[in-house]
XYZ file of N, CA and C in Angstrom:
231
model
N 26.220 -7.462 6.487
C 25.500 -7.741 5.254
C 24.836 -6.445 4.770
N 24.901 -6.192 3.478
C 24.299 -4.994 2.913
C 22.777 -5.116 2.911
N 22.120 -3.961 2.918
C 20.661 -3.950 2.943
C 20.069 -4.693 1.758
N 20.633 -4.512 0.568
C 20.112 -5.187 -0.615
C 20.225 -6.702 -0.473
N 21.299 -7.160 0.136
C 21.479 -8.594 0.368
C 20.499 -9.095 1.427
N 20.310 -8.296 2.451
C 19.389 -8.694 3.517
C 17.974 -8.865 2.979
N 17.531 -7.922 2.146
C 16.146 -7.957 1.684
C 15.878 -9.200 0.835
N 16.861 -9.664 0.095
C 16.631 -10.849 -0.736
C 16.587 -12.135 0.082
N 17.043 -12.066 1.327
C 17.030 -13.269 2.164
C 15.883 -13.281 3.176
N 14.998 -12.301 3.115
C 13.871 -12.259 4.055
C 12.899 -13.393 3.732
N 12.648 -14.221 4.744
C 11.685 -15.303 4.584
C 10.700 -15.371 5.742
N 11.080 -14.802 6.866
C 10.237 -14.909 8.060
C 10.015 -13.533 8.673
N 9.113 -13.490 9.618
C 8.875 -12.253 10.364
C 10.159 -11.815 11.077
N 10.882 -12.757 11.649
C 12.131 -12.427 12.347
C 13.157 -11.832 11.385
N 13.231 -12.369 10.167
C 14.135 -11.803 9.154
C 13.743 -10.359 8.853
N 12.440 -10.115 8.721
C 11.957 -8.769 8.419
C 12.287 -7.805 9.554
N 12.090 -8.253 10.788
C 12.404 -7.411 11.949
C 13.894 -7.065 11.961
N 14.742 -8.030 11.697
C 16.185 -7.765 11.649
C 16.504 -6.765 10.540
N 15.814 -6.879 9.412
C 16.011 -5.960 8.301
C 15.601 -4.542 8.690
N 14.461 -4.403 9.350
C 13.999 -3.080 9.785
C 14.989 -2.472 10.776
N 15.527 -3.278 11.661
C 16.533 -2.781 12.606
C 17.790 -2.314 11.864
N 18.175 -3.035 10.814
C 19.336 -2.620 10.017
C 19.039 -1.306 9.290
N 17.804 -1.142 8.822
C 17.410 0.127 8.193
C 17.533 1.277 9.179
N 17.083 1.046 10.398
C 17.170 2.085 11.428
C 18.630 2.474 11.673
N 19.490 1.475 11.778
C 20.917 1.756 11.964
C 21.481 2.552 10.784
N 21.069 2.175 9.582
C 21.549 2.862 8.384
C 21.090 4.317 8.367
N 19.847 4.554 8.722
C 19.326 5.918 8.769
C 20.114 6.762 9.763
N 20.451 6.182 10.900
C 21.200 6.918 11.918
C 22.625 7.235 11.465
N 23.236 6.323 10.717
C 24.630 6.519 10.321
C 24.791 7.255 8.994
N 23.766 7.200 8.123
C 23.886 7.840 6.805
C 22.538 8.420 6.346
N 22.021 9.404 7.061
C 20.688 9.939 6.726
C 20.605 10.567 5.340
N 21.715 11.045 4.813
C 21.689 11.674 3.486
C 21.435 10.664 2.370
N 21.603 9.380 2.655
C 21.372 8.346 1.646
C 19.884 8.063 1.441
N 19.067 8.581 2.327
C 17.641 8.275 2.279
C 16.871 9.278 1.445
N 15.983 8.771 0.606
C 15.121 9.627 -0.205
C 14.092 10.322 0.682
N 13.527 9.579 1.624
C 12.510 10.127 2.534
C 13.119 10.207 3.926
N 13.432 11.420 4.362
C 14.107 11.567 5.646
C 13.159 11.831 6.798
N 11.892 12.128 6.504
C 10.941 12.299 7.602
C 9.995 11.099 7.632
N 9.536 10.777 8.791
C 8.614 9.657 8.947
C 7.342 9.889 8.134
N 6.857 11.120 8.113
C 5.655 11.438 7.333
C 5.833 11.095 5.858
N 6.940 11.537 5.275
C 7.206 11.262 3.853
C 7.339 9.766 3.592
N 8.012 9.080 4.486
C 8.254 7.648 4.330
C 6.949 6.873 4.380
N 6.126 7.158 5.368
C 4.844 6.461 5.508
C 3.944 6.772 4.317
N 3.924 8.010 3.883
C 3.114 8.378 2.722
C 3.558 7.592 1.481
N 4.857 7.462 1.276
C 5.369 6.736 0.117
C 4.973 5.263 0.164
N 5.061 4.657 1.327
C 4.672 3.252 1.454
C 3.163 3.105 1.222
N 2.373 4.004 1.770
C 0.930 3.967 1.545
C 0.581 4.117 0.080
N 1.253 5.030 -0.604
C 1.026 5.208 -2.043
C 1.365 3.934 -2.810
N 2.463 3.293 -2.424
C 2.858 2.055 -3.095
C 1.817 0.971 -2.908
N 1.353 0.791 -1.693
C 0.344 -0.237 -1.424
C -0.925 0.049 -2.227
N -1.331 1.289 -2.255
C -2.525 1.663 -3.016
C -2.335 1.397 -4.509
N -1.187 1.769 -5.053
C -0.916 1.576 -6.478
C -0.760 0.110 -6.859
N -0.247 -0.697 -5.946
C 0.050 -2.092 -6.247
C -1.080 -3.041 -5.864
N -2.218 -2.517 -5.480
C -3.316 -3.339 -4.971
C -3.657 -4.515 -5.879
N -3.697 -4.298 -7.174
C -4.095 -5.359 -8.087
C -2.970 -6.330 -8.434
N -1.731 -5.978 -8.137
C -0.619 -6.841 -8.527
C 0.034 -7.574 -7.351
N -0.339 -7.217 -6.142
C 0.200 -7.932 -4.982
C -0.488 -9.282 -4.838
N 0.249 -10.288 -4.401
C -0.405 -11.562 -4.104
C -1.422 -11.377 -2.973
N -2.370 -12.258 -2.883
C -3.388 -12.174 -1.833
C -2.740 -12.090 -0.456
N -1.670 -12.850 -0.277
C -0.922 -12.812 0.983
C 0.534 -12.494 0.665
N 0.904 -11.206 0.672
C 2.291 -10.838 0.360
C 3.271 -11.479 1.334
N 4.462 -11.753 0.853
C 5.497 -12.330 1.710
C 6.235 -11.221 2.451
N 6.958 -11.610 3.489
C 7.786 -10.646 4.214
C 8.837 -10.072 3.275
N 9.305 -10.873 2.315
C 10.312 -10.373 1.381
C 9.743 -9.265 0.506
N 8.518 -9.411 0.024
C 7.902 -8.351 -0.789
C 7.801 -7.062 0.015
N 7.368 -7.179 1.252
C 7.270 -5.988 2.113
C 8.660 -5.394 2.325
N 9.641 -6.238 2.596
C 11.002 -5.759 2.794
C 11.561 -5.072 1.567
N 11.274 -5.631 0.384
C 11.756 -5.001 -0.845
C 11.201 -3.595 -0.994
N 9.947 -3.399 -0.669
C 9.359 -2.070 -0.788
C 9.959 -1.124 0.246
N 10.102 -1.589 1.454
C 10.685 -0.751 2.499
C 12.099 -0.333 2.082
N 12.860 -1.268 1.519
C 14.216 -0.960 1.080
C 14.212 -0.010 -0.111
N 13.250 -0.147 -1.015
C 13.176 0.739 -2.183
C 13.021 2.202 -1.765
N 12.343 2.431 -0.672
C 12.154 3.808 -0.207
C 13.441 4.370 0.400
N 14.472 3.572 0.444
C 15.781 4.005 0.932
C 16.724 4.330 -0.215
N 16.227 4.308 -1.442
C 17.080 4.607 -2.590
C 17.604 6.041 -2.484
N 18.778 6.280 -3.019
C 19.345 7.637 -2.963
C 18.407 8.664 -3.592
N 18.528 9.877 -3.102
C 17.694 10.976 -3.599
C 17.954 11.221 -5.067
């Protein structure tokens, strides 16, 4: 299943964990596809997103919302 398909089906913590594992596999097999190739850059981007989206996130974000953001940081350079 493609990453984009996986992220739309995330409903549980287990789904999210499987998605993160698929991201790890993707990074190992195709690192050039990643916009943020260092952990520092990736974490900074996610932190910036959370800070910017503070007012628009639901009080309790779903695993799918988190997965969508994690996947967005995998967009091509």
